[in-house]
């Protein structure tokens, strides 16, 4: 059984001050019992990671960053490395998000290097994959996603894969209010699981958690999460309100 996993990607929202309210809402609304049933992770901006540590204290809520550089340290002005986020208790990092691919030119090759660096520091990557509308309309979505999985996970071992989470995020569904239907999403999760089986074998394919992301909210989460191959969600906009995020978590068990 794959334990459900719900992560909030706050993107470039909240300051170190305003993140406190959101985090406090999560801490008071999420009982230890709920946090045993579902893996919950918050991914605030770097500047709120210290505050996140203070507010969530001993609660079983994981902390993730939204990006890292592929190198450990050096003259890379403005960049943040794996050991830096590790020192702020980040157990996770989102890598390969379509916004990083689209606006910052990240390629599958670069994402592969970042994944390897995260794993080197014991940080679990949440690898995002997904097709654009154009790619779907040209019936290329399956091939695009298969390539993303294959190239981003290049040279990883089965052992590495125990620490990798995948998020299927169709670009056309992100921030648009257009969600993939549960059947469409599940179909793509099966494609991803098949790609994993081709590379790493059935055990890895069966045990890797594949999340759905793209306009997931408290209204549509239950239906999506009921699908056999959807193991959780990577939530953007709806993770910015504690009540909404908690409702999504509650629909995961
Ligand atoms: P939205 O939930 O705002 O569509 O964002 C999804 C996403 O990109 C999560 O990484």
mmCIF file of N, CA, C and O in Angstrom, residues 173-227:
data_model
loop_
_atom_site.group_PDB
_atom_site.id
_atom_site.type_symbol
_atom_site.label_atom_id
_atom_site.label_comp_id
_atom_site.label_asym_id
_atom_site.label_seq_id
_atom_site.Cartn_x
_atom_site.Cartn_y
_atom_site.Cartn_z
ATOM 1 N N UNK A 173 -3.070 22.534 -16.786
ATOM 2 C CA UNK A 173 -3.968 22.484 -15.617
ATOM 3 C C UNK A 173 -3.442 23.321 -14.449
ATOM 4 O O UNK A 173 -4.141 23.504 -13.462
ATOM 5 N N UNK A 174 -2.214 23.830 -14.584
ATOM 6 C CA UNK A 174 -1.610 24.530 -13.449
ATOM 7 C C UNK A 174 -2.100 25.969 -13.378
ATOM 8 O O UNK A 174 -1.913 26.748 -14.321
ATOM 9 N N UNK A 175 -2.733 26.299 -12.270
ATOM 10 C CA UNK A 175 -3.172 27.672 -12.027
ATOM 11 C C UNK A 175 -4.269 28.146 -12.972
ATOM 12 O O UNK A 175 -4.557 29.330 -13.056
ATOM 13 N N UNK A 176 -4.889 27.234 -13.689
ATOM 14 C CA UNK A 176 -5.873 27.621 -14.697
ATOM 15 C C UNK A 176 -7.299 27.319 -14.250
ATOM 16 O O UNK A 176 -8.251 27.762 -14.891
ATOM 17 N N UNK A 177 -7.433 26.523 -13.201
ATOM 18 C CA UNK A 177 -8.766 26.082 -12.792
ATOM 19 C C UNK A 177 -9.249 24.890 -13.615
ATOM 20 O O UNK A 177 -10.302 24.325 -13.350
ATOM 21 N N UNK A 178 -8.466 24.506 -14.632
ATOM 22 C CA UNK A 178 -8.835 23.327 -15.449
ATOM 23 C C UNK A 178 -8.107 22.129 -14.872
ATOM 24 O O UNK A 178 -6.881 22.055 -14.958
ATOM 25 N N UNK A 179 -8.840 21.206 -14.316
ATOM 26 C CA UNK A 179 -8.187 20.012 -13.760
ATOM 27 C C UNK A 179 -8.279 18.885 -14.781
ATOM 28 O O UNK A 179 -9.279 18.802 -15.498
ATOM 29 N N UNK A 180 -7.273 18.039 -14.802
ATOM 30 C CA UNK A 180 -7.429 16.811 -15.591
ATOM 31 C C UNK A 180 -8.540 16.013 -14.932
ATOM 32 O O UNK A 180 -8.662 16.036 -13.699
ATOM 33 N N UNK A 181 -9.340 15.327 -15.710
ATOM 34 C CA UNK A 181 -10.367 14.482 -15.076
ATOM 35 C C UNK A 181 -9.631 13.349 -14.352
ATOM 36 O O UNK A 181 -8.489 13.006 -14.721
ATOM 37 N N UNK A 182 -10.264 12.757 -13.352
ATOM 38 C CA UNK A 182 -9.601 11.654 -12.640
ATOM 39 C C UNK A 182 -9.133 10.562 -13.601
ATOM 40 O O UNK A 182 -8.044 10.013 -13.442
ATOM 41 N N UNK A 183 -9.924 10.263 -14.627
ATOM 42 C CA UNK A 183 -9.524 9.216 -15.572
ATOM 43 C C UNK A 183 -8.307 9.624 -16.399
ATOM 44 O O UNK A 183 -7.398 8.822 -16.629
ATOM 45 N N UNK A 184 -8.311 10.902 -16.831
ATOM 46 C CA UNK A 184 -7.153 11.392 -17.616
ATOM 47 C C UNK A 184 -5.876 11.346 -16.769
ATOM 48 O O UNK A 184 -4.819 10.942 -17.238
ATOM 49 N N UNK A 185 -6.000 11.796 -15.535
ATOM 50 C CA UNK A 185 -4.821 11.825 -14.651
ATOM 51 C C UNK A 185 -4.352 10.398 -14.383
ATOM 52 O O UNK A 185 -3.163 10.092 -14.519
ATOM 53 N N UNK A 186 -5.314 9.531 -14.073
ATOM 54 C CA UNK A 186 -4.924 8.152 -13.750
ATOM 55 C C UNK A 186 -4.240 7.473 -14.937
ATOM 56 O O UNK A 186 -3.272 6.725 -14.769
ATOM 57 N N UNK A 187 -4.738 7.773 -16.136
ATOM 58 C CA UNK A 187 -4.138 7.196 -17.345
ATOM 59 C C UNK A 187 -2.655 7.592 -17.440
ATOM 60 O O UNK A 187 -1.787 6.774 -17.738
ATOM 61 N N UNK A 188 -2.370 8.862 -17.141
ATOM 62 C CA UNK A 188 -0.977 9.323 -17.222
ATOM 63 C C UNK A 188 -0.128 8.742 -16.091
ATOM 64 O O UNK A 188 1.064 8.478 -16.267
ATOM 65 N N UNK A 189 -0.747 8.537 -14.945
ATOM 66 C CA UNK A 189 0.005 7.920 -13.838
ATOM 67 C C UNK A 189 0.401 6.490 -14.207
ATOM 68 O O UNK A 189 1.481 6.027 -13.849
ATOM 69 N N UNK A 190 -0.478 5.823 -14.934
ATOM 70 C CA UNK A 190 -0.163 4.453 -15.375
ATOM 71 C C UNK A 190 1.017 4.491 -16.368
ATOM 72 O O UNK A 190 1.914 3.642 -16.316
ATOM 73 N N UNK A 191 1.015 5.484 -17.236
ATOM 74 C CA UNK A 191 2.117 5.634 -18.198
ATOM 75 C C UNK A 191 3.440 5.845 -17.430
ATOM 76 O O UNK A 191 4.475 5.254 -17.761
ATOM 77 N N UNK A 192 3.373 6.682 -16.408
ATOM 78 C CA UNK A 192 4.584 6.964 -15.610
ATOM 79 C C UNK A 192 5.035 5.688 -14.882
ATOM 80 O O UNK A 192 6.211 5.356 -14.867
ATOM 81 N N UNK A 193 4.065 4.965 -14.327
ATOM 82 C CA UNK A 193 4.420 3.729 -13.609
ATOM 83 C C UNK A 193 5.024 2.709 -14.575
ATOM 84 O O UNK A 193 5.964 1.991 -14.233
ATOM 85 N N UNK A 194 4.518 2.692 -15.786
ATOM 86 C CA UNK A 194 5.071 1.771 -16.784
ATOM 87 C C UNK A 194 6.516 2.172 -17.131
ATOM 88 O O UNK A 194 7.391 1.307 -17.260
ATOM 89 N N UNK A 195 6.739 3.485 -17.245
ATOM 90 C CA UNK A 195 8.108 3.961 -17.532
ATOM 91 C C UNK A 195 9.040 3.547 -16.395
ATOM 92 O O UNK A 195 10.174 3.098 -16.627
ATOM 93 N N UNK A 196 8.552 3.647 -15.168
ATOM 94 C CA UNK A 196 9.376 3.245 -14.014
ATOM 95 C C UNK A 196 9.657 1.747 -14.053
ATOM 96 O O UNK A 196 10.775 1.300 -13.767
ATOM 97 N N UNK A 197 8.639 0.987 -14.440
ATOM 98 C CA UNK A 197 8.838 -0.469 -14.512
ATOM 99 C C UNK A 197 9.874 -0.826 -15.576
ATOM 100 O O UNK A 197 10.735 -1.682 -15.360
ATOM 101 N N UNK A 198 9.810 -0.113 -16.714
ATOM 102 C CA UNK A 198 10.773 -0.386 -17.786
ATOM 103 C C UNK A 198 12.207 -0.124 -17.321
ATOM 104 O O UNK A 198 13.128 -0.832 -17.713
ATOM 105 N N UNK A 199 12.389 0.892 -16.492
ATOM 106 C CA UNK A 199 13.745 1.254 -16.082
ATOM 107 C C UNK A 199 14.192 0.464 -14.840
ATOM 108 O O UNK A 199 15.293 -0.055 -14.783
ATOM 109 N N UNK A 200 13.315 0.413 -13.838
ATOM 110 C CA UNK A 200 13.752 -0.083 -12.523
ATOM 111 C C UNK A 200 13.118 -1.410 -12.117
ATOM 112 O O UNK A 200 13.495 -1.989 -11.099
ATOM 113 N N UNK A 201 12.112 -1.856 -12.867
ATOM 114 C CA UNK A 201 11.438 -3.107 -12.508
ATOM 115 C C UNK A 201 10.131 -2.839 -11.766
ATOM 116 O O UNK A 201 9.837 -1.716 -11.358
ATOM 117 N N UNK A 202 9.377 -3.933 -11.594
ATOM 118 C CA UNK A 202 8.011 -3.809 -11.081
ATOM 119 C C UNK A 202 7.961 -3.354 -9.622
ATOM 120 O O UNK A 202 7.087 -2.565 -9.234
ATOM 121 N N UNK A 203 8.893 -3.829 -8.800
ATOM 122 C CA UNK A 203 8.869 -3.452 -7.369
ATOM 123 C C UNK A 203 8.926 -1.944 -7.206
ATOM 124 O O UNK A 203 8.160 -1.355 -6.448
ATOM 125 N N UNK A 204 9.883 -1.334 -7.926
ATOM 126 C CA UNK A 204 10.039 0.121 -7.827
ATOM 127 C C UNK A 204 8.800 0.816 -8.374
ATOM 128 O O UNK A 204 8.292 1.769 -7.766
ATOM 129 N N UNK A 205 8.301 0.320 -9.497
ATOM 130 C CA UNK A 205 7.109 0.944 -10.095
ATOM 131 C C UNK A 205 5.926 0.886 -9.126
ATOM 132 O O UNK A 205 5.180 1.853 -8.974
ATOM 133 N N UNK A 206 5.791 -0.242 -8.445
ATOM 134 C CA UNK A 206 4.648 -0.416 -7.528
ATOM 135 C C UNK A 206 4.788 0.403 -6.251
ATOM 136 O O UNK A 206 3.802 0.735 -5.609
ATOM 137 N N UNK A 207 6.027 0.675 -5.850
ATOM 138 C CA UNK A 207 6.186 1.352 -4.559
ATOM 139 C C UNK A 207 6.393 2.868 -4.672
ATOM 140 O O UNK A 207 6.297 3.584 -3.679
ATOM 141 N N UNK A 208 6.644 3.380 -5.888
ATOM 142 C CA UNK A 208 6.880 4.828 -6.031
ATOM 143 C C UNK A 208 5.557 5.590 -5.985
ATOM 144 O O UNK A 208 4.588 5.221 -6.656
ATOM 145 N N UNK A 209 5.562 6.652 -5.210
ATOM 146 C CA UNK A 209 4.331 7.444 -5.126
ATOM 147 C C UNK A 209 4.288 8.478 -6.256
ATOM 148 O O UNK A 209 5.261 9.186 -6.499
ATOM 149 N N UNK A 210 3.144 8.513 -6.920
ATOM 150 C CA UNK A 210 2.946 9.461 -8.026
ATOM 151 C C UNK A 210 1.784 10.380 -7.653
ATOM 152 O O UNK A 210 0.649 9.928 -7.462
ATOM 153 N N UNK A 211 2.106 11.666 -7.532
ATOM 154 C CA UNK A 211 1.113 12.665 -7.127
ATOM 155 C C UNK A 211 0.515 13.316 -8.361
ATOM 156 O O UNK A 211 1.149 13.368 -9.416
ATOM 157 N N UNK A 212 -0.684 13.862 -8.199
ATOM 158 C CA UNK A 212 -1.262 14.687 -9.262
ATOM 159 C C UNK A 212 -1.190 16.146 -8.827
ATOM 160 O O UNK A 212 -1.415 16.468 -7.653
ATOM 161 N N UNK A 213 -0.886 17.039 -9.763
ATOM 162 C CA UNK A 213 -0.910 18.477 -9.472
ATOM 163 C C UNK A 213 -1.483 19.240 -10.645
ATOM 164 O O UNK A 213 -1.228 18.901 -11.809
ATOM 165 N N UNK A 214 -2.233 20.284 -10.347
ATOM 166 C CA UNK A 214 -2.846 21.103 -11.396
ATOM 167 C C UNK A 214 -4.283 21.405 -11.019
ATOM 168 O O UNK A 214 -5.168 20.578 -11.246
ATOM 169 N N UNK A 215 -4.480 22.578 -10.403
ATOM 170 C CA UNK A 215 -5.827 23.015 -9.985
ATOM 171 C C UNK A 215 -6.535 22.002 -9.096
ATOM 172 O O UNK A 215 -7.763 21.869 -9.151
ATOM 173 N N UNK A 216 -5.771 21.282 -8.287
ATOM 174 C CA UNK A 216 -6.410 20.378 -7.322
ATOM 175 C C UNK A 216 -6.888 21.235 -6.156
ATOM 176 O O UNK A 216 -6.168 22.123 -5.703
ATOM 177 N N UNK A 217 -8.103 20.967 -5.700
ATOM 178 C CA UNK A 217 -8.630 21.773 -4.597
ATOM 179 C C UNK A 217 -9.524 20.920 -3.702
ATOM 180 O O UNK A 217 -9.662 19.712 -3.928
ATOM 181 N N UNK A 218 -10.120 21.571 -2.706
ATOM 182 C CA UNK A 218 -10.909 20.796 -1.739
ATOM 183 C C UNK A 218 -12.172 20.200 -2.363
ATOM 184 O O UNK A 218 -12.772 19.299 -1.801
ATOM 185 N N UNK A 219 -12.564 20.696 -3.531
ATOM 186 C CA UNK A 219 -13.785 20.161 -4.180
ATOM 187 C C UNK A 219 -13.486 18.930 -5.042
ATOM 188 O O UNK A 219 -14.293 18.023 -5.130
ATOM 189 N N UNK A 220 -12.327 18.931 -5.701
ATOM 190 C CA UNK A 220 -12.071 17.828 -6.642
ATOM 191 C C UNK A 220 -11.079 16.788 -6.113
ATOM 192 O O UNK A 220 -10.852 15.768 -6.750
ATOM 193 N N UNK A 221 -10.487 17.060 -4.944
ATOM 194 C CA UNK A 221 -9.412 16.185 -4.460
ATOM 195 C C UNK A 221 -9.878 14.751 -4.220
ATOM 196 O O UNK A 221 -9.214 13.795 -4.642
ATOM 197 N N UNK A 222 -11.048 14.596 -3.576
ATOM 198 C CA UNK A 222 -11.484 13.249 -3.189
ATOM 199 C C UNK A 222 -11.612 12.335 -4.412
ATOM 200 O O UNK A 222 -11.165 11.185 -4.393
ATOM 201 N N UNK A 223 -12.181 12.904 -5.468
ATOM 202 C CA UNK A 223 -12.405 12.120 -6.685
ATOM 203 C C UNK A 223 -11.074 11.714 -7.339
ATOM 204 O O UNK A 223 -10.911 10.581 -7.799
ATOM 205 N N UNK A 224 -10.142 12.666 -7.353
ATOM 206 C CA UNK A 224 -8.820 12.364 -7.939
ATOM 207 C C UNK A 224 -8.089 11.327 -7.081
ATOM 208 O O UNK A 224 -7.516 10.359 -7.584
ATOM 209 N N UNK A 225 -8.134 11.533 -5.773
ATOM 210 C CA UNK A 225 -7.365 10.672 -4.865
ATOM 211 C C UNK A 225 -7.956 9.268 -4.741
ATOM 212 O O UNK A 225 -7.303 8.360 -4.233
ATOM 213 N N UNK A 226 -9.190 9.116 -5.225
ATOM 214 C CA UNK A 226 -9.809 7.784 -5.175
ATOM 215 C C UNK A 226 -9.274 6.873 -6.277
ATOM 216 O O UNK A 226 -9.465 5.663 -6.247
ATOM 217 N N UNK A 227 -8.607 7.446 -7.254
ATOM 218 C CA UNK A 227 -8.100 6.639 -8.377
ATOM 219 C C UNK A 227 -6.911 5.786 -7.917
ATOM 220 O O UNK A 227 -6.058 6.265 -7.151
#
